[in-house]
Amino acid sequence: MDIEIINASRIFLRECKFAVFAQNLKTKIRIVLKGDYFMDMYYNKTLGKYAYTLVKENRRIIGWDNAPHHKGLDNFPHHFHTADNQTIPSKLIGNPEVDVYIVIEAVNKFFVSSQRTKRRQQRKTSSTWHR
């Protein structure tokens, strides 16, 4: 495993508010997050390939990669798969020790947004009158 992804995973563990622990799965690093989520981090320096995927219940929630299958996007081949299944250009550049900060920011925002949504739903449920 390339040292760059190991260093990036250490940064992720330190900086992501929702990270719990990391597992080395030989070809990728899996970071277990709160709420039954995990972040898979893959990087192969020799091939120049990377992927960062936030997963829950075996389903991609959001993710970044540089697989060359979205040629019409700005910043090709770097792209981002949004939570609503859109594929848009990514700000990642293929350097894990730099890119990880963009990933952390997005994951932290995702969790904060999810927590707000849950609180709103709980308030609506608890304020509903039942006869």
Short mmCIF file of N, CA, C and O in Angstrom, two decimals:
data_model
loop_
_atom_site.label_atom_id
_atom_site.label_comp_id
_atom_site.label_asym_id
_atom_site.label_seq_id
_atom_site.Cartn_x
_atom_site.Cartn_y
_atom_site.Cartn_z
N MET A 1 0.85 -1.17 0.00
CA MET A 1 0.00 0.00 0.00
C MET A 1 0.90 1.24 0.00
O MET A 1 1.89 1.29 0.71
N ASP A 2 0.50 2.22 -0.78
CA ASP A 2 1.31 3.44 -0.92
C ASP A 2 1.22 4.30 0.33
O ASP A 2 0.15 4.44 0.94
N ILE A 3 2.35 4.89 0.69
CA ILE A 3 2.45 5.70 1.92
C ILE A 3 1.51 6.90 1.88
O ILE A 3 1.00 7.33 2.92
N GLU A 4 1.25 7.44 0.70
CA GLU A 4 0.39 8.61 0.58
C GLU A 4 -1.02 8.35 1.11
O GLU A 4 -1.61 9.19 1.78
N ILE A 5 -1.56 7.16 0.83
CA ILE A 5 -2.92 6.85 1.30
C ILE A 5 -2.91 6.53 2.79
O ILE A 5 -3.88 6.83 3.50
N ILE A 6 -1.83 5.97 3.26
CA ILE A 6 -1.71 5.74 4.71
C ILE A 6 -1.68 7.08 5.43
O ILE A 6 -2.39 7.28 6.43
N ASN A 7 -0.88 8.01 4.94
CA ASN A 7 -0.83 9.35 5.54
C ASN A 7 -2.19 10.04 5.46
O ASN A 7 -2.63 10.68 6.42
N ALA A 8 -2.86 9.92 4.32
CA ALA A 8 -4.18 10.53 4.15
C ALA A 8 -5.18 9.94 5.14
O ALA A 8 -6.01 10.67 5.70
N SER A 9 -5.12 8.65 5.37
CA SER A 9 -6.05 8.03 6.31
C SER A 9 -5.79 8.51 7.74
O SER A 9 -6.73 8.71 8.52
N ARG A 10 -4.54 8.75 8.07
CA ARG A 10 -4.22 9.29 9.41
C ARG A 10 -4.77 10.70 9.56
O ARG A 10 -5.29 11.06 10.61
N ILE A 11 -4.66 11.49 8.50
CA ILE A 11 -5.23 12.84 8.51
C ILE A 11 -6.74 12.76 8.67
O ILE A 11 -7.34 13.48 9.47
N PHE A 12 -7.36 11.85 7.92
CA PHE A 12 -8.82 11.69 8.00
C PHE A 12 -9.25 11.34 9.42
O PHE A 12 -10.19 11.93 9.96
N LEU A 13 -8.58 10.39 10.03
CA LEU A 13 -8.91 9.98 11.40
C LEU A 13 -8.78 11.15 12.37
O LEU A 13 -9.59 11.31 13.28
N ARG A 14 -7.77 11.96 12.17
CA ARG A 14 -7.52 13.09 13.07
C ARG A 14 -8.51 14.24 12.85
O ARG A 14 -8.96 14.86 13.80
N GLU A 15 -8.88 14.49 11.61
CA GLU A 15 -9.65 15.69 11.27
C GLU A 15 -11.15 15.48 11.09
O GLU A 15 -11.91 16.43 11.19
N CYS A 16 -11.58 14.27 10.78
CA CYS A 16 -13.00 14.02 10.59
C CYS A 16 -13.67 13.79 11.94
O CYS A 16 -13.29 12.87 12.67
N LYS A 17 -14.65 14.59 12.27
CA LYS A 17 -15.32 14.53 13.57
C LYS A 17 -16.07 13.21 13.78
O LYS A 17 -16.43 12.88 14.90
N PHE A 18 -16.34 12.48 12.71
CA PHE A 18 -17.19 11.31 12.79
C PHE A 18 -16.43 10.00 12.60
O PHE A 18 -17.03 8.93 12.60
N ALA A 19 -15.11 10.08 12.46
CA ALA A 19 -14.28 8.88 12.28
C ALA A 19 -14.08 8.17 13.61
O ALA A 19 -13.89 8.81 14.65
N VAL A 20 -14.12 6.83 13.57
CA VAL A 20 -13.97 6.03 14.78
C VAL A 20 -12.63 5.29 14.77
O VAL A 20 -11.83 5.42 15.68
N PHE A 21 -12.38 4.50 13.73
CA PHE A 21 -11.10 3.79 13.60
C PHE A 21 -10.89 3.38 12.15
O PHE A 21 -11.81 3.46 11.34
N ALA A 22 -9.67 2.93 11.85
CA ALA A 22 -9.32 2.54 10.48
C ALA A 22 -8.92 1.07 10.42
O ALA A 22 -8.38 0.53 11.39
N GLN A 23 -9.18 0.46 9.26
CA GLN A 23 -8.77 -0.91 9.00
C GLN A 23 -7.98 -0.93 7.69
O GLN A 23 -8.41 -0.34 6.70
N ASN A 24 -6.84 -1.63 7.70
CA ASN A 24 -6.07 -1.83 6.47
C ASN A 24 -6.59 -3.10 5.81
O ASN A 24 -6.43 -4.19 6.35
N LEU A 25 -7.22 -2.94 4.64
CA LEU A 25 -7.78 -4.09 3.93
C LEU A 25 -6.90 -4.51 2.75
O LEU A 25 -7.39 -5.06 1.77
N LYS A 26 -5.64 -4.24 2.82
CA LYS A 26 -4.60 -4.59 1.84
C LYS A 26 -4.63 -3.74 0.59
O LYS A 26 -3.63 -3.18 0.21
N THR A 27 -5.77 -3.63 -0.09
CA THR A 27 -5.83 -2.80 -1.30
C THR A 27 -6.44 -1.43 -1.04
O THR A 27 -6.37 -0.55 -1.89
N LYS A 28 -7.06 -1.28 0.12
CA LYS A 28 -7.67 0.00 0.48
C LYS A 28 -7.71 0.12 2.00
O LYS A 28 -7.52 -0.86 2.71
N ILE A 29 -7.99 1.32 2.45
CA ILE A 29 -8.17 1.56 3.87
C ILE A 29 -9.64 1.86 4.09
O ILE A 29 -10.24 2.65 3.35
N ARG A 30 -10.21 1.21 5.07
CA ARG A 30 -11.61 1.45 5.44
C ARG A 30 -11.62 2.19 6.78
O ARG A 30 -11.07 1.71 7.76
N ILE A 31 -12.25 3.33 6.79
CA ILE A 31 -12.40 4.08 8.03
C ILE A 31 -13.85 3.93 8.47
O ILE A 31 -14.78 4.30 7.74
N VAL A 32 -14.02 3.36 9.64
CA VAL A 32 -15.35 3.19 10.20
C VAL A 32 -15.77 4.52 10.82
O VAL A 32 -15.00 5.15 11.56
N LEU A 33 -16.99 4.93 10.49
CA LEU A 33 -17.54 6.20 10.95
C LEU A 33 -18.75 5.95 11.85
O LEU A 33 -19.29 4.83 11.87
N LYS A 34 -19.18 6.95 12.54
CA LYS A 34 -20.37 6.84 13.38
C LYS A 34 -21.58 6.55 12.50
O LYS A 34 -21.60 6.89 11.32
N GLY A 35 -22.58 5.92 13.09
CA GLY A 35 -23.84 5.71 12.40
C GLY A 35 -23.82 4.64 11.34
O GLY A 35 -24.57 4.71 10.37
N ASP A 36 -22.96 3.65 11.49
CA ASP A 36 -22.88 2.53 10.54
C ASP A 36 -22.44 2.94 9.14
O ASP A 36 -22.77 2.28 8.16
N TYR A 37 -21.71 4.03 9.03
CA TYR A 37 -21.11 4.45 7.76
C TYR A 37 -19.65 4.02 7.77
O TYR A 37 -19.04 3.80 8.82
N PHE A 38 -19.07 3.93 6.58
CA PHE A 38 -17.63 3.80 6.48
C PHE A 38 -17.14 4.52 5.22
O PHE A 38 -17.91 4.76 4.29
N MET A 39 -15.87 4.89 5.25
CA MET A 39 -15.21 5.55 4.12
C MET A 39 -14.14 4.61 3.61
O MET A 39 -13.22 4.25 4.36
N ASP A 40 -14.27 4.18 2.35
CA ASP A 40 -13.21 3.39 1.72
C ASP A 40 -12.29 4.35 0.98
O ASP A 40 -12.75 5.21 0.22
N MET A 41 -11.00 4.20 1.22
CA MET A 41 -9.98 5.05 0.60
C MET A 41 -9.01 4.16 -0.18
O MET A 41 -8.37 3.30 0.39
N TYR A 42 -8.96 4.39 -1.48
CA TYR A 42 -8.10 3.60 -2.36
C TYR A 42 -7.18 4.55 -3.12
O TYR A 42 -7.61 5.60 -3.60
N TYR A 43 -5.92 4.14 -3.25
CA TYR A 43 -4.96 4.91 -4.05
C TYR A 43 -3.89 3.97 -4.54
O TYR A 43 -3.35 3.16 -3.78
N ASN A 44 -3.59 4.05 -5.83
CA ASN A 44 -2.51 3.28 -6.42
C ASN A 44 -1.62 4.26 -7.19
O ASN A 44 -2.00 4.72 -8.27
N LYS A 45 -0.48 4.57 -6.61
CA LYS A 45 0.43 5.55 -7.21
C LYS A 45 0.92 5.10 -8.58
O LYS A 45 0.99 5.90 -9.52
N THR A 46 1.24 3.83 -8.71
CA THR A 46 1.76 3.30 -9.97
C THR A 46 0.75 3.48 -11.11
O THR A 46 1.10 3.89 -12.21
N LEU A 47 -0.50 3.18 -10.83
CA LEU A 47 -1.55 3.29 -11.84
C LEU A 47 -2.15 4.69 -11.93
O LEU A 47 -2.86 5.01 -12.88
N GLY A 48 -1.88 5.51 -10.91
CA GLY A 48 -2.44 6.86 -10.88
C GLY A 48 -3.94 6.87 -10.63
O GLY A 48 -4.65 7.77 -11.08
N LYS A 49 -4.44 5.88 -9.90
CA LYS A 49 -5.88 5.77 -9.65
C LYS A 49 -6.20 5.99 -8.18
O LYS A 49 -5.41 5.63 -7.30
N TYR A 50 -7.39 6.56 -7.96
CA TYR A 50 -7.86 6.75 -6.59
C TYR A 50 -9.37 6.64 -6.54
O TYR A 50 -10.06 6.80 -7.56
N ALA A 51 -9.89 6.37 -5.35
CA ALA A 51 -11.33 6.41 -5.10
C ALA A 51 -11.53 6.61 -3.60
O ALA A 51 -10.83 6.01 -2.78
N TYR A 52 -12.47 7.47 -3.27
CA TYR A 52 -12.89 7.71 -1.89
C TYR A 52 -14.40 7.56 -1.89
O TYR A 52 -15.10 8.28 -2.62
N THR A 53 -14.92 6.64 -1.09
CA THR A 53 -16.35 6.34 -1.15
C THR A 53 -16.94 6.25 0.25
O THR A 53 -16.49 5.45 1.07
N LEU A 54 -17.95 7.08 0.50
CA LEU A 54 -18.72 7.01 1.73
C LEU A 54 -19.85 6.01 1.51
O LEU A 54 -20.64 6.16 0.56
N VAL A 55 -19.93 5.00 2.37
CA VAL A 55 -20.84 3.88 2.17
C VAL A 55 -21.68 3.66 3.43
O VAL A 55 -21.19 3.81 4.55
N LYS A 56 -22.93 3.30 3.22
CA LYS A 56 -23.80 2.82 4.30
C LYS A 56 -24.67 1.72 3.72
O LYS A 56 -25.24 1.88 2.64
N GLU A 57 -24.75 0.61 4.44
CA GLU A 57 -25.55 -0.55 4.02
C GLU A 57 -25.22 -0.97 2.58
O GLU A 57 -26.10 -1.18 1.76
N ASN A 58 -23.93 -1.05 2.30
CA ASN A 58 -23.42 -1.48 0.99
C ASN A 58 -23.89 -0.60 -0.17
O ASN A 58 -23.96 -1.05 -1.31
N ARG A 59 -24.18 0.67 0.11
CA ARG A 59 -24.62 1.59 -0.93
C ARG A 59 -23.75 2.85 -0.87
O ARG A 59 -23.54 3.41 0.20
N ARG A 60 -23.24 3.25 -2.02
CA ARG A 60 -22.46 4.49 -2.08
C ARG A 60 -23.39 5.66 -1.77
O ARG A 60 -24.43 5.82 -2.38
N ILE A 61 -22.95 6.49 -0.84
CA ILE A 61 -23.68 7.70 -0.50
C ILE A 61 -23.11 8.86 -1.31
O ILE A 61 -23.85 9.56 -1.99
N ILE A 62 -21.81 9.06 -1.21
CA ILE A 62 -21.07 10.02 -2.04
C ILE A 62 -19.72 9.42 -2.35
O ILE A 62 -19.26 8.52 -1.64
N GLY A 63 -19.06 9.91 -3.38
CA GLY A 63 -17.74 9.38 -3.68
C GLY A 63 -17.01 10.16 -4.77
O GLY A 63 -17.63 10.86 -5.56
N TRP A 64 -15.71 10.04 -4.73
CA TRP A 64 -14.81 10.68 -5.69
C TRP A 64 -13.96 9.60 -6.33
O TRP A 64 -13.55 8.66 -5.65
N ASP A 65 -13.66 9.76 -7.60
CA ASP A 65 -12.69 8.87 -8.24
C ASP A 65 -12.20 9.51 -9.53
O ASP A 65 -12.68 10.58 -9.92
N ASN A 66 -11.25 8.85 -10.15
CA ASN A 66 -10.71 9.34 -11.43
C ASN A 66 -10.78 8.28 -12.52
O ASN A 66 -9.98 8.28 -13.44
N ALA A 67 -11.77 7.40 -12.43
CA ALA A 67 -12.00 6.44 -13.51
C ALA A 67 -12.40 7.24 -14.76
O ALA A 67 -13.20 8.16 -14.67
N PRO A 68 -11.85 6.90 -15.90
CA PRO A 68 -12.02 7.75 -17.10
C PRO A 68 -13.34 7.51 -17.84
O PRO A 68 -13.36 7.26 -19.04
N HIS A 69 -14.47 7.61 -17.15
CA HIS A 69 -15.74 7.34 -17.82
C HIS A 69 -16.70 8.54 -17.86
O HIS A 69 -17.86 8.37 -18.20
N HIS A 70 -16.23 9.73 -17.54
CA HIS A 70 -17.06 10.94 -17.64
C HIS A 70 -16.26 12.01 -18.38
O HIS A 70 -15.93 13.06 -17.83
N LYS A 71 -15.97 11.75 -19.64
CA LYS A 71 -15.06 12.59 -20.42
C LYS A 71 -15.54 14.01 -20.65
O LYS A 71 -14.75 14.90 -20.89
N GLY A 72 -16.83 14.26 -20.56
CA GLY A 72 -17.36 15.59 -20.82
C GLY A 72 -17.26 16.55 -19.65
O GLY A 72 -17.58 17.74 -19.79
N LEU A 73 -16.82 16.08 -18.50
CA LEU A 73 -16.77 16.93 -17.31
C LEU A 73 -15.49 17.76 -17.26
O LEU A 73 -14.42 17.30 -17.66
N ASP A 74 -15.63 18.98 -16.74
CA ASP A 74 -14.44 19.78 -16.45
C ASP A 74 -13.59 19.01 -15.44
O ASP A 74 -14.11 18.27 -14.62
N ASN A 75 -12.30 19.19 -15.50
CA ASN A 75 -11.35 18.53 -14.61
C ASN A 75 -11.31 17.01 -14.82
O ASN A 75 -10.95 16.27 -13.92
N PHE A 76 -11.71 16.56 -16.02
CA PHE A 76 -11.62 15.13 -16.35
C PHE A 76 -10.21 14.63 -16.08
O PHE A 76 -9.25 15.33 -16.39
N PRO A 77 -10.02 13.49 -15.48
CA PRO A 77 -10.99 12.45 -15.14
C PRO A 77 -11.54 12.56 -13.71
O PRO A 77 -12.31 11.70 -13.28
N HIS A 78 -11.18 13.59 -12.99
CA HIS A 78 -11.59 13.72 -11.58
C HIS A 78 -13.07 14.09 -11.50
O HIS A 78 -13.49 15.08 -12.09
N HIS A 79 -13.85 13.30 -10.75
CA HIS A 79 -15.28 13.58 -10.64
C HIS A 79 -15.82 13.14 -9.28
O HIS A 79 -15.18 12.38 -8.55
N PHE A 80 -17.01 13.65 -8.98
CA PHE A 80 -17.67 13.44 -7.70
C PHE A 80 -19.07 12.90 -7.94
O PHE A 80 -19.81 13.43 -8.77
N HIS A 81 -19.41 11.82 -7.23
CA HIS A 81 -20.75 11.24 -7.28
C HIS A 81 -21.52 11.79 -6.08
O HIS A 81 -21.17 11.49 -4.93
N THR A 82 -22.55 12.58 -6.34
CA THR A 82 -23.30 13.24 -5.27
C THR A 82 -24.30 12.28 -4.62
O THR A 82 -24.57 11.19 -5.15
N ALA A 83 -24.87 12.71 -3.50
CA ALA A 83 -25.85 11.90 -2.79
C ALA A 83 -27.13 11.69 -3.60
O ALA A 83 -27.85 10.72 -3.39
N ASP A 84 -27.40 12.58 -4.55
CA ASP A 84 -28.60 12.43 -5.38
C ASP A 84 -28.26 11.83 -6.76
O ASP A 84 -28.96 12.06 -7.74
N ASN A 85 -27.18 11.07 -6.80
CA ASN A 85 -26.77 10.30 -7.99
C ASN A 85 -26.38 11.15 -9.20
O ASN A 85 -26.50 10.69 -10.34
N GLN A 86 -25.91 12.35 -8.97
CA GLN A 86 -25.38 13.17 -10.05
C GLN A 86 -23.86 12.96 -10.10
O GLN A 86 -23.24 12.65 -9.07
N THR A 87 -23.27 13.11 -11.25
CA THR A 87 -21.82 13.07 -11.39
C THR A 87 -21.39 14.45 -11.87
O THR A 87 -21.84 14.92 -12.91
N ILE A 88 -20.53 15.08 -11.05
CA ILE A 88 -20.11 16.44 -11.34
C ILE A 88 -18.58 16.53 -11.27
O ILE A 88 -17.93 15.64 -10.72
N PRO A 89 -17.99 17.60 -11.81
CA PRO A 89 -16.54 17.76 -11.70
C PRO A 89 -16.10 17.80 -10.24
O PRO A 89 -16.83 18.26 -9.37
N SER A 90 -14.91 17.32 -10.00
CA SER A 90 -14.35 17.28 -8.65
C SER A 90 -13.17 18.23 -8.55
O SER A 90 -12.48 18.47 -9.54
N LYS A 91 -12.91 18.71 -7.34
CA LYS A 91 -11.74 19.55 -7.10
C LYS A 91 -10.50 18.72 -6.76
O LYS A 91 -9.43 19.28 -6.59
N LEU A 92 -10.67 17.39 -6.64
CA LEU A 92 -9.52 16.55 -6.32
C LEU A 92 -8.52 16.55 -7.47
O LEU A 92 -8.89 16.74 -8.63
N ILE A 93 -7.25 16.34 -7.11
CA ILE A 93 -6.18 16.38 -8.12
C ILE A 93 -5.40 15.07 -8.23
O ILE A 93 -4.51 14.95 -9.05
N GLY A 94 -5.74 14.10 -7.36
CA GLY A 94 -5.04 12.82 -7.41
C GLY A 94 -3.88 12.70 -6.44
O GLY A 94 -3.10 11.76 -6.52
N ASN A 95 -3.78 13.63 -5.48
CA ASN A 95 -2.76 13.57 -4.44
C ASN A 95 -3.48 13.37 -3.10
O ASN A 95 -4.07 14.30 -2.57
N PRO A 96 -3.47 12.14 -2.55
CA PRO A 96 -4.23 11.84 -1.35
C PRO A 96 -3.97 12.78 -0.17
O PRO A 96 -4.90 13.12 0.56
N GLU A 97 -2.73 13.19 0.00
CA GLU A 97 -2.40 14.03 1.16
C GLU A 97 -2.92 15.46 1.01
O GLU A 97 -3.01 16.18 1.99
N VAL A 98 -3.32 15.85 -0.19
CA VAL A 98 -3.97 17.14 -0.44
C VAL A 98 -5.48 16.93 -0.54
O VAL A 98 -6.27 17.64 0.09
N ASP A 99 -5.88 15.94 -1.32
CA ASP A 99 -7.30 15.69 -1.58
C ASP A 99 -8.09 15.33 -0.32
O ASP A 99 -9.28 15.62 -0.23
N VAL A 100 -7.44 14.71 0.64
CA VAL A 100 -8.15 14.24 1.82
C VAL A 100 -8.86 15.38 2.56
O VAL A 100 -9.93 15.18 3.13
N TYR A 101 -8.34 16.59 2.49
CA TYR A 101 -8.99 17.71 3.17
C TYR A 101 -10.33 18.07 2.53
O TYR A 101 -11.28 18.44 3.22
N ILE A 102 -10.42 17.93 1.21
CA ILE A 102 -11.68 18.17 0.51
C ILE A 102 -12.68 17.08 0.88
O ILE A 102 -13.86 17.35 1.13
N VAL A 103 -12.22 15.85 0.96
CA VAL A 103 -13.06 14.72 1.34
C VAL A 103 -13.57 14.90 2.77
O VAL A 103 -14.77 14.73 3.04
N ILE A 104 -12.69 15.25 3.67
CA ILE A 104 -13.08 15.45 5.08
C ILE A 104 -14.14 16.54 5.19
O ILE A 104 -15.15 16.37 5.89
N GLU A 105 -13.93 17.65 4.51
CA GLU A 105 -14.89 18.74 4.56
C GLU A 105 -16.27 18.28 4.08
O GLU A 105 -17.29 18.57 4.73
N ALA A 106 -16.32 17.53 3.00
CA ALA A 106 -17.60 17.05 2.47
C ALA A 106 -18.26 16.04 3.41
O ALA A 106 -19.48 16.08 3.61
N VAL A 107 -17.47 15.15 3.99
CA VAL A 107 -18.02 14.14 4.91
C VAL A 107 -18.55 14.83 6.16
O VAL A 107 -19.66 14.51 6.64
N ASN A 108 -17.79 15.76 6.73
CA ASN A 108 -18.27 16.49 7.90
C ASN A 108 -19.57 17.22 7.60
O ASN A 108 -20.52 17.18 8.38
N LYS A 109 -19.66 17.89 6.44
CA LYS A 109 -20.88 18.59 6.04
C LYS A 109 -22.05 17.61 5.88
O LYS A 109 -23.17 17.90 6.28
N PHE A 110 -21.78 16.46 5.28
CA PHE A 110 -22.82 15.46 5.09
C PHE A 110 -23.39 15.03 6.44
O PHE A 110 -24.62 14.98 6.62
N PHE A 111 -22.52 14.73 7.40
CA PHE A 111 -22.99 14.27 8.71
C PHE A 111 -23.74 15.37 9.45
O PHE A 111 -24.78 15.11 10.05
N VAL A 112 -23.25 16.59 9.41
CA VAL A 112 -23.93 17.70 10.09
C VAL A 112 -25.32 17.90 9.47
O VAL A 112 -26.31 18.05 10.18
N SER A 113 -25.40 17.88 8.16
CA SER A 113 -26.68 18.03 7.46
C SER A 113 -27.63 16.89 7.82
O SER A 113 -28.82 17.11 8.07
N SER A 114 -27.12 15.67 7.87
CA SER A 114 -27.95 14.51 8.22
C SER A 114 -28.48 14.63 9.65
O SER A 114 -29.63 14.30 9.91
N GLN A 115 -27.64 15.11 10.56
CA GLN A 115 -28.08 15.28 11.95
C GLN A 115 -29.18 16.34 12.05
O GLN A 115 -30.14 16.16 12.79
N ARG A 116 -29.05 17.44 11.31
CA ARG A 116 -30.08 18.48 11.32
C ARG A 116 -31.40 17.93 10.80
O ARG A 116 -32.46 18.21 11.35
N THR A 117 -31.33 17.17 9.72
CA THR A 117 -32.54 16.58 9.15
C THR A 117 -33.21 15.65 10.15
O THR A 117 -34.44 15.69 10.33
N LYS A 118 -32.44 14.82 10.84
CA LYS A 118 -33.01 13.91 11.85
C LYS A 118 -33.67 14.68 12.97
O LYS A 118 -34.75 14.32 13.43
N ARG A 119 -33.03 15.76 13.44
CA ARG A 119 -33.61 16.56 14.53
C ARG A 119 -34.93 17.19 14.10
O ARG A 119 -35.89 17.21 14.86
N ARG A 120 -34.98 17.71 12.87
CA ARG A 120 -36.23 18.29 12.36
C ARG A 120 -37.34 17.25 12.31
O ARG A 120 -38.47 17.52 12.68
N GLN A 121 -36.99 16.06 11.83
CA GLN A 121 -37.99 14.99 11.74
C GLN A 121 -38.47 14.58 13.13
O GLN A 121 -39.65 14.32 13.33
N GLN A 122 -37.55 14.53 14.10
CA GLN A 122 -37.93 14.17 15.46
C GLN A 122 -38.85 15.22 16.07
O GLN A 122 -39.81 14.89 16.76
N ARG A 123 -38.57 16.50 15.80
CA ARG A 123 -39.43 17.57 16.33
C ARG A 123 -40.82 17.48 15.73
O ARG A 123 -41.81 17.66 16.42
N LYS A 124 -40.90 17.22 14.44
CA LYS A 124 -42.20 17.08 13.79
C LYS A 124 -42.98 15.91 14.39
O LYS A 124 -44.17 16.03 14.66
N THR A 125 -42.30 14.79 14.59
CA THR A 125 -42.95 13.60 15.15
C THR A 125 -43.40 13.85 16.57
O THR A 125 -44.52 13.50 16.95
N SER A 126 -42.57 14.47 17.39
CA SER A 126 -42.92 14.68 18.80
C SER A 126 -43.96 15.77 18.98
O SER A 126 -44.68 15.79 19.97
N SER A 127 -44.11 16.66 18.01
CA SER A 127 -45.10 17.73 18.13
C SER A 127 -46.44 17.35 17.50
O SER A 127 -47.41 18.09 17.59
N THR A 128 -46.52 16.20 16.89
CA THR A 128 -47.76 15.75 16.27
C THR A 128 -48.69 15.21 17.35
O THR A 128 -48.30 14.40 18.18
N TRP A 129 -49.91 15.69 17.33
CA TRP A 129 -50.89 15.23 18.32
C TRP A 129 -51.59 13.99 17.81
O TRP A 129 -51.96 13.89 16.67
N HIS A 130 -51.73 13.02 18.69
CA HIS A 130 -52.44 11.78 18.35
C HIS A 130 -53.70 11.71 19.19
O HIS A 130 -53.68 12.02 20.37
N ARG A 131 -54.80 11.31 18.59
CA ARG A 131 -56.07 11.19 19.34
C ARG A 131 -56.34 9.74 19.66
O ARG A 131 -56.01 8.85 19.03
#
